[in-house]
PDB file of C-alpha atoms in Angstrom:
ATOM      1  CA  GLU A   2     115.818 -27.599 -47.658  1.00  0.00           C
ATOM      2  CA  VAL A   3     116.207 -24.766 -45.282  1.00  0.00           C
ATOM      3  CA  LYS A   4     118.873 -25.589 -42.583  1.00  0.00           C
ATOM      4  CA  LEU A   5     120.404 -23.353 -39.857  1.00  0.00           C
ATOM      5  CA  VAL A   6     122.907 -24.850 -37.610  1.00  0.00           C
ATOM      6  CA  GLU A   7     124.194 -23.166 -34.292  1.00  0.00           C
ATOM      7  CA  SER A   8     127.771 -23.658 -33.080  1.00  0.00           C
ATOM      8  CA  GLY A   9     130.328 -22.145 -30.533  1.00  0.00           C
ATOM      9  CA  GLY A  10     128.390 -22.475 -27.268  1.00  0.00           C
ATOM     10  CA  GLY A  11     129.503 -24.461 -24.129  1.00  0.00           C
ATOM     11  CA  LEU A  12     130.718 -23.589 -20.547  1.00  0.00           C
ATOM     12  CA  VAL A  13     132.217 -20.284 -20.015  1.00  0.00           C
ATOM     13  CA  GLN A  14     133.191 -18.528 -16.847  1.00  0.00           C
ATOM     14  CA  PRO A  15     131.517 -15.461 -15.589  1.00  0.00           C
ATOM     15  CA  GLY A  16     132.949 -12.144 -17.172  1.00  0.00           C
ATOM     16  CA  ARG A  17     134.429 -13.839 -20.239  1.00  0.00           C
ATOM     17  CA  SER A  18     133.180 -13.522 -23.944  1.00  0.00           C
ATOM     18  CA  LEU A  19     131.821 -16.039 -26.227  1.00  0.00           C
ATOM     19  CA  LYS A  20     130.937 -15.848 -30.054  1.00  0.00           C
ATOM     20  CA  LEU A  21     128.161 -17.939 -31.421  1.00  0.00           C
ATOM     21  CA  SER A  22     127.872 -19.004 -35.078  1.00  0.00           C
ATOM     22  CA  CYS A  23     124.916 -19.840 -37.191  1.00  0.00           C
ATOM     23  CA  ALA A  24     125.526 -21.690 -40.504  1.00  0.00           C
ATOM     24  CA  ALA A  25     122.750 -21.497 -43.229  1.00  0.00           C
ATOM     25  CA  SER A  26     122.113 -23.282 -46.127  1.00  0.00           C
ATOM     26  CA  GLY A  27     119.180 -24.126 -48.349  1.00  0.00           C
ATOM     27  CA  PHE A  28     118.295 -20.607 -49.077  1.00  0.00           C
ATOM     28  CA  ASN A  29     119.561 -17.426 -50.333  1.00  0.00           C
ATOM     29  CA  PHE A  30     121.173 -16.201 -47.285  1.00  0.00           C
ATOM     30  CA  ASN A  31     122.075 -12.516 -48.678  1.00  0.00           C
ATOM     31  CA  ASP A  32     117.964 -11.984 -49.216  1.00  0.00           C
ATOM     32  CA  TYR A  33     116.917 -12.168 -45.465  1.00  0.00           C
ATOM     33  CA  TRP A  34     116.797 -10.669 -42.344  1.00  0.00           C
ATOM     34  CA  MET A  35     118.272 -13.074 -39.729  1.00  0.00           C
ATOM     35  CA  GLY A  36     117.701 -13.055 -35.727  1.00  0.00           C
ATOM     36  CA  TRP A  37     118.838 -14.592 -32.580  1.00  0.00           C
ATOM     37  CA  VAL A  38     116.471 -15.571 -29.730  1.00  0.00           C
ATOM     38  CA  ARG A  39     117.249 -17.040 -26.474  1.00  0.00           C
ATOM     39  CA  GLN A  40     115.631 -19.351 -23.865  1.00  0.00           C
ATOM     40  CA  ALA A  41     116.751 -19.609 -20.236  1.00  0.00           C
ATOM     41  CA  PRO A  42     116.268 -23.172 -18.813  1.00  0.00           C
ATOM     42  CA  GLY A  43     112.561 -23.641 -18.146  1.00  0.00           C
ATOM     43  CA  LYS A  44     111.733 -20.064 -19.164  1.00  0.00           C
ATOM     44  CA  GLY A  45     109.873 -18.301 -22.046  1.00  0.00           C
ATOM     45  CA  LEU A  46     111.950 -17.260 -25.211  1.00  0.00           C
ATOM     46  CA  GLU A  47     113.513 -13.815 -25.345  1.00  0.00           C
ATOM     47  CA  TRP A  48     114.205 -11.804 -28.514  1.00  0.00           C
ATOM     48  CA  ILE A  49     117.992 -10.538 -28.720  1.00  0.00           C
ATOM     49  CA  GLY A  50     117.948  -8.920 -31.857  1.00  0.00           C
ATOM     50  CA  GLU A  51     118.074  -8.861 -35.891  1.00  0.00           C
ATOM     51  CA  ILE A  52     120.479  -7.648 -38.789  1.00  0.00           C
ATOM     52  CA  ASN A  53     119.119  -6.856 -42.236  1.00  0.00           C
ATOM     53  CA  LYS A  54     120.450  -8.336 -45.276  1.00  0.00           C
ATOM     54  CA  ASP A  55     123.553  -5.937 -45.805  1.00  0.00           C
ATOM     55  CA  SER A  56     124.293  -5.466 -41.930  1.00  0.00           C
ATOM     56  CA  SER A  57     123.246  -1.778 -42.343  1.00  0.00           C
ATOM     57  CA  THR A  58     120.496  -2.120 -39.688  1.00  0.00           C
ATOM     58  CA  ILE A  59     121.008  -4.090 -36.430  1.00  0.00           C
ATOM     59  CA  ASN A  60     118.372  -4.189 -33.801  1.00  0.00           C
ATOM     60  CA  TYR A  61     118.588  -4.959 -30.251  1.00  0.00           C
ATOM     61  CA  THR A  62     116.539  -5.658 -27.319  1.00  0.00           C
ATOM     62  CA  PRO A  63     117.720  -2.775 -24.996  1.00  0.00           C
ATOM     63  CA  SER A  64     119.025  -4.657 -22.015  1.00  0.00           C
ATOM     64  CA  LEU A  65     121.467  -6.654 -24.152  1.00  0.00           C
ATOM     65  CA  LYS A  66     122.613  -4.176 -26.632  1.00  0.00           C
ATOM     66  CA  ASP A  67     125.971  -3.081 -24.814  1.00  0.00           C
ATOM     67  CA  LYS A  68     126.827  -6.988 -24.148  1.00  0.00           C
ATOM     68  CA  PHE A  69     125.877  -8.269 -27.528  1.00  0.00           C
ATOM     69  CA  THR A  70     126.914  -7.929 -31.055  1.00  0.00           C
ATOM     70  CA  ILE A  71     125.030  -9.188 -34.118  1.00  0.00           C
ATOM     71  CA  SER A  72     126.855  -9.636 -37.193  1.00  0.00           C
ATOM     72  CA  ARG A  73     126.757 -11.584 -40.696  1.00  0.00           C
ATOM     73  CA  ASP A  74     129.253 -12.610 -43.220  1.00  0.00           C
ATOM     74  CA  ASN A  75     127.092 -13.024 -46.647  1.00  0.00           C
ATOM     75  CA  ALA A  76     130.002 -14.766 -48.541  1.00  0.00           C
ATOM     76  CA  GLN A  77     129.989 -17.548 -45.734  1.00  0.00           C
ATOM     77  CA  ASN A  78     126.392 -17.795 -45.493  1.00  0.00           C
ATOM     78  CA  THR A  79     126.764 -17.340 -41.338  1.00  0.00           C
ATOM     79  CA  LEU A  80     125.393 -15.346 -38.815  1.00  0.00           C
ATOM     80  CA  TYR A  81     127.225 -14.301 -35.667  1.00  0.00           C
ATOM     81  CA  LEU A  82     126.327 -13.451 -32.137  1.00  0.00           C
ATOM     82  CA  GLN A  83     129.293 -12.119 -30.111  1.00  0.00           C
ATOM     83  CA  MET A  84     128.703 -11.854 -26.357  1.00  0.00           C
ATOM     84  CA  SER A  85     130.692 -10.272 -23.658  1.00  0.00           C
ATOM     85  CA  LYS A  86     130.895  -9.852 -19.974  1.00  0.00           C
ATOM     86  CA  LEU A  87     128.707 -13.057 -19.539  1.00  0.00           C
ATOM     87  CA  GLY A  88     126.781 -13.710 -16.501  1.00  0.00           C
ATOM     88  CA  SER A  89     124.894 -16.345 -14.701  1.00  0.00           C
ATOM     89  CA  GLU A  90     121.599 -14.508 -16.207  1.00  0.00           C
ATOM     90  CA  ASP A  91     122.836 -15.301 -19.864  1.00  0.00           C
ATOM     91  CA  THR A  92     122.802 -19.160 -19.387  1.00  0.00           C
ATOM     92  CA  ALA A  93     120.245 -20.341 -22.113  1.00  0.00           C
ATOM     93  CA  ILE A  94     119.729 -21.940 -25.473  1.00  0.00           C
ATOM     94  CA  TYR A  95     120.490 -19.681 -28.214  1.00  0.00           C
ATOM     95  CA  TYR A  96     118.576 -20.034 -31.518  1.00  0.00           C
ATOM     96  CA  CYS A  97     119.463 -18.279 -34.641  1.00  0.00           C
ATOM     97  CA  ALA A  98     116.345 -17.757 -36.923  1.00  0.00           C
ATOM     98  CA  LYS A  99     115.695 -17.058 -40.526  1.00  0.00           C
ATOM     99  CA  GLY A 100     113.694 -13.875 -41.534  1.00  0.00           C
ATOM    100  CA  GLY A 101     113.922 -13.110 -37.961  1.00  0.00           C
ATOM    101  CA  THR A 102     111.776 -15.966 -36.448  1.00  0.00           C
ATOM    102  CA  THR A 103     110.479 -17.814 -39.444  1.00  0.00           C
ATOM    103  CA  ILE A 104     112.576 -20.962 -39.174  1.00  0.00           C
ATOM    104  CA  TRP A 105     114.708 -21.414 -36.560  1.00  0.00           C
ATOM    105  CA  GLY A 106     118.047 -23.737 -35.699  1.00  0.00           C
ATOM    106  CA  GLN A 107     118.212 -26.185 -33.402  1.00  0.00           C
ATOM    107  CA  GLY A 108     119.893 -24.091 -30.975  1.00  0.00           C
ATOM    108  CA  VAL A 109     123.265 -24.228 -29.008  1.00  0.00           C
ATOM    109  CA  MET A 110     123.599 -24.197 -24.818  1.00  0.00           C
ATOM    110  CA  VAL A 111     125.558 -21.630 -23.196  1.00  0.00           C
ATOM    111  CA  THR A 112     126.636 -22.099 -19.530  1.00  0.00           C
ATOM    112  CA  VAL A 113     127.784 -19.360 -17.766  1.00  0.00           C
ATOM    113  CA  SER A 114     129.509 -20.594 -14.444  1.00  0.00           C
ATOM    114  CA  SER A 115     132.733 -20.781 -12.556  1.00  0.00           C
TER     115      SER A 115
ATOM    116  CA  ASP B  19     108.729  -1.530 -25.505  1.00  0.00           C
ATOM    117  CA  ILE B  20     105.381  -3.119 -26.501  1.00  0.00           C
ATOM    118  CA  GLN B  21     104.359  -5.560 -23.769  1.00  0.00           C
ATOM    119  CA  MET B  22     102.599  -8.725 -24.955  1.00  0.00           C
ATOM    120  CA  THR B  23     100.260 -10.132 -22.041  1.00  0.00           C
ATOM    121  CA  GLN B  24      99.505 -13.900 -22.753  1.00  0.00           C
ATOM    122  CA  SER B  25      97.010 -15.819 -21.145  1.00  0.00           C
ATOM    123  CA  PRO B  26      96.457 -18.242 -19.704  1.00  0.00           C
ATOM    124  CA  SER B  27      99.859 -19.415 -18.298  1.00  0.00           C
ATOM    125  CA  SER B  28      98.394 -22.997 -18.252  1.00  0.00           C
ATOM    126  CA  LEU B  29      95.877 -24.778 -19.736  1.00  0.00           C
ATOM    127  CA  PRO B  30      94.788 -27.973 -18.932  1.00  0.00           C
ATOM    128  CA  ALA B  31      92.466 -29.601 -21.838  1.00  0.00           C
ATOM    129  CA  SER B  32      90.983 -32.848 -23.166  1.00  0.00           C
ATOM    130  CA  LEU B  33      91.662 -34.483 -26.421  1.00  0.00           C
ATOM    131  CA  GLY B  34      88.731 -32.890 -28.900  1.00  0.00           C
ATOM    132  CA  ASP B  35      88.396 -29.802 -26.945  1.00  0.00           C
ATOM    133  CA  ARG B  36      88.227 -26.257 -28.518  1.00  0.00           C
ATOM    134  CA  VAL B  37      90.811 -24.301 -26.863  1.00  0.00           C
ATOM    135  CA  THR B  38      91.695 -20.811 -27.235  1.00  0.00           C
ATOM    136  CA  ILE B  39      95.018 -18.704 -26.274  1.00  0.00           C
ATOM    137  CA  THR B  40      95.021 -14.846 -25.977  1.00  0.00           C
ATOM    138  CA  CYS B  41      97.654 -11.968 -26.049  1.00  0.00           C
ATOM    139  CA  ARG B  42      97.076  -8.280 -25.557  1.00  0.00           C
ATOM    140  CA  ALA B  43      99.417  -5.936 -26.832  1.00  0.00           C
ATOM    141  CA  SER B  44      99.978  -2.590 -25.081  1.00  0.00           C
ATOM    142  CA  GLN B  45     100.459  -0.752 -27.993  1.00  0.00           C
ATOM    143  CA  ASP B  46      98.854  -0.771 -31.441  1.00  0.00           C
ATOM    144  CA  ILE B  47     100.800  -3.719 -33.670  1.00  0.00           C
ATOM    145  CA  GLY B  48      98.478  -3.927 -36.445  1.00  0.00           C
ATOM    146  CA  ASN B  49      98.589  -7.398 -37.554  1.00  0.00           C
ATOM    147  CA  TYR B  50     102.405  -8.013 -36.782  1.00  0.00           C
ATOM    148  CA  LEU B  51     101.672 -10.687 -34.414  1.00  0.00           C
ATOM    149  CA  ARG B  52     102.810 -14.313 -34.771  1.00  0.00           C
ATOM    150  CA  TRP B  53     102.286 -17.601 -32.797  1.00  0.00           C
ATOM    151  CA  PHE B  54     104.944 -20.135 -32.141  1.00  0.00           C
ATOM    152  CA  GLN B  55     104.605 -23.738 -30.877  1.00  0.00           C
ATOM    153  CA  GLN B  56     107.464 -25.313 -29.089  1.00  0.00           C
ATOM    154  CA  LYS B  57     107.553 -29.151 -27.763  1.00  0.00           C
ATOM    155  CA  PRO B  58     109.922 -30.056 -25.125  1.00  0.00           C
ATOM    156  CA  GLY B  59     113.507 -30.254 -26.187  1.00  0.00           C
ATOM    157  CA  LYS B  60     112.703 -28.762 -29.784  1.00  0.00           C
ATOM    158  CA  SER B  61     112.852 -25.467 -31.314  1.00  0.00           C
ATOM    159  CA  PRO B  62     109.964 -23.294 -31.687  1.00  0.00           C
ATOM    160  CA  ARG B  63     107.718 -23.754 -34.838  1.00  0.00           C
ATOM    161  CA  LEU B  64     106.100 -20.759 -36.526  1.00  0.00           C
ATOM    162  CA  MET B  65     102.245 -21.441 -36.698  1.00  0.00           C
ATOM    163  CA  ILE B  66     100.550 -18.145 -37.539  1.00  0.00           C
ATOM    164  CA  TYR B  67     101.892 -15.085 -38.838  1.00  0.00           C
ATOM    165  CA  GLY B  68     100.245 -11.767 -40.011  1.00  0.00           C
ATOM    166  CA  ALA B  69      97.784 -12.581 -36.940  1.00  0.00           C
ATOM    167  CA  THR B  70      95.683 -14.926 -39.057  1.00  0.00           C
ATOM    168  CA  ASN B  71      97.855 -16.560 -41.708  1.00  0.00           C
ATOM    169  CA  LEU B  72      98.649 -20.520 -41.156  1.00  0.00           C
ATOM    170  CA  ALA B  73     102.435 -20.886 -41.642  1.00  0.00           C
ATOM    171  CA  ALA B  74     103.243 -23.928 -44.298  1.00  0.00           C
ATOM    172  CA  GLY B  75     102.323 -27.262 -43.234  1.00  0.00           C
ATOM    173  CA  VAL B  76     100.538 -26.304 -40.154  1.00  0.00           C
ATOM    174  CA  PRO B  77      97.070 -28.358 -39.924  1.00  0.00           C
ATOM    175  CA  SER B  78      93.859 -26.419 -40.341  1.00  0.00           C
ATOM    176  CA  ARG B  79      92.423 -26.976 -36.979  1.00  0.00           C
ATOM    177  CA  PHE B  80      94.821 -23.966 -35.926  1.00  0.00           C
ATOM    178  CA  SER B  81      93.612 -20.490 -36.456  1.00  0.00           C
ATOM    179  CA  GLY B  82      94.452 -17.008 -35.439  1.00  0.00           C
ATOM    180  CA  SER B  83      92.120 -13.697 -34.963  1.00  0.00           C
ATOM    181  CA  ARG B  84      92.205 -10.542 -34.014  1.00  0.00           C
ATOM    182  CA  SER B  85      89.782  -8.462 -31.716  1.00  0.00           C
ATOM    183  CA  GLY B  86      91.275  -4.914 -31.325  1.00  0.00           C
ATOM    184  CA  SER B  87      94.405  -5.412 -29.205  1.00  0.00           C
ATOM    185  CA  ASP B  88      93.579  -8.900 -28.338  1.00  0.00           C
ATOM    186  CA  TYR B  89      94.970 -11.730 -30.460  1.00  0.00           C
ATOM    187  CA  SER B  90      94.150 -15.233 -30.171  1.00  0.00           C
ATOM    188  CA  LEU B  91      95.198 -18.649 -31.315  1.00  0.00           C
ATOM    189  CA  THR B  92      92.564 -21.416 -31.423  1.00  0.00           C
ATOM    190  CA  ILE B  93      92.888 -25.257 -32.034  1.00  0.00           C
ATOM    191  CA  SER B  94      89.326 -26.262 -33.056  1.00  0.00           C
ATOM    192  CA  SER B  95      89.781 -30.113 -31.786  1.00  0.00           C
ATOM    193  CA  LEU B  96      92.657 -30.820 -29.866  1.00  0.00           C
ATOM    194  CA  GLU B  97      94.891 -33.564 -30.742  1.00  0.00           C
ATOM    195  CA  SER B  98      97.744 -35.298 -28.753  1.00  0.00           C
ATOM    196  CA  GLU B  99     100.512 -33.756 -30.781  1.00  0.00           C
ATOM    197  CA  ASP B 100      99.135 -30.303 -29.992  1.00  0.00           C
ATOM    198  CA  MET B 101     100.380 -30.636 -26.435  1.00  0.00           C
ATOM    199  CA  ALA B 102     103.300 -27.960 -26.123  1.00  0.00           C
ATOM    200  CA  ASP B 103     104.266 -24.539 -25.038  1.00  0.00           C
ATOM    201  CA  TYR B 104     102.832 -21.748 -26.879  1.00  0.00           C
ATOM    202  CA  TYR B 105     104.023 -18.350 -27.447  1.00  0.00           C
ATOM    203  CA  CYS B 106     102.974 -14.920 -29.233  1.00  0.00           C
ATOM    204  CA  LEU B 107     105.551 -12.371 -30.602  1.00  0.00           C
ATOM    205  CA  GLN B 108     104.779  -8.897 -31.850  1.00  0.00           C
ATOM    206  CA  SER B 109     106.984  -7.977 -34.617  1.00  0.00           C
ATOM    207  CA  LYS B 110     105.579  -4.144 -35.374  1.00  0.00           C
ATOM    208  CA  GLU B 111     108.532  -2.605 -33.772  1.00  0.00           C
ATOM    209  CA  SER B 112     112.229  -3.013 -32.396  1.00  0.00           C
ATOM    210  CA  PRO B 113     112.284  -4.579 -29.892  1.00  0.00           C
ATOM    211  CA  PHE B 114     110.272  -7.482 -30.476  1.00  0.00           C
ATOM    212  CA  THR B 115     108.543  -8.867 -27.465  1.00  0.00           C
ATOM    213  CA  PHE B 116     107.178 -12.677 -26.773  1.00  0.00           C
ATOM    214  CA  GLY B 117     104.176 -13.293 -24.856  1.00  0.00           C
ATOM    215  CA  SER B 118     105.114 -15.223 -21.444  1.00  0.00           C
ATOM    216  CA  GLY B 119     103.919 -18.521 -22.858  1.00  0.00           C
ATOM    217  CA  THR B 120     100.947 -20.863 -22.378  1.00  0.00           C
ATOM    218  CA  LYS B 121     101.479 -24.727 -21.387  1.00  0.00           C
ATOM    219  CA  LEU B 122      98.838 -26.636 -23.107  1.00  0.00           C
ATOM    220  CA  GLU B 123      98.321 -29.933 -21.364  1.00  0.00           C
ATOM    221  CA  ILE B 124      96.414 -32.750 -21.118  1.00  0.00           C
ATOM    222  CA  LYS B 125      93.529 -32.593 -18.539  1.00  0.00           C
TER     223      LYS B 125
END
C-alpha cells in the first residue's frame, strides 16, 4: 500500500524557519517525481513545487521560490520542504504527493503566529 | 503562468442530478488536466487525469471531457458521497496551477 506521512509541522513564530518531512513507503520512491501542495484554512489548493527522481530538476511556484526549498533523500525514502522567513500567509496544511499529485499524504498543519 | 478559471464556485444539486464543473485554461495545456475531489478534513483524491482518464477506483459515473481550452468534470447521477470540493489542475508546465475550486452541495 502506498503511504505518505508528513511530519514536522506545528506552531512557529513569524520570521522563523521550519522543515517538513514526508516519509514514503509502499512504492519505489526513487522512480517518482514528488511534490508539495498547501491549503490555507478555508481556501483552495496551492501548488508549491516538485522534484524529479535524482534531484536534478526542482520546480517552484514563483512566489515561493525564494522562501521554500524542496529536497529528497532516496536512501531514506523521504521528501523534505525547508521553509524560511515564515509569515502568517504561510499558515496552511502542507501535503506531499507522489508523482507530483497522484497520491497524497494526510497533510501536516503549520501555524505561523507569535 | 497558466491561469485556470474554474466555474461555478458553488453548485447546489439534488441526488440523481447530472452535474458539470468546468475549467478554462488561459493557454494551451493539451490534455494535461487533472481533477481532484476533496472531502472535509481529508486529502485531495485524484479523480481524472489526462483530461479524460478515470483514476483507479473512481466510479464510472464520473467522466472528464475537453472542448478546446474548456475542460469539464461531469457526474452523471449525483450520489450523496459525491458532495465535496472539486479542483482542476494543469500539469502542462511549471508552475502547475489549480482552479479555484467548486463546492458541490445538496440543494
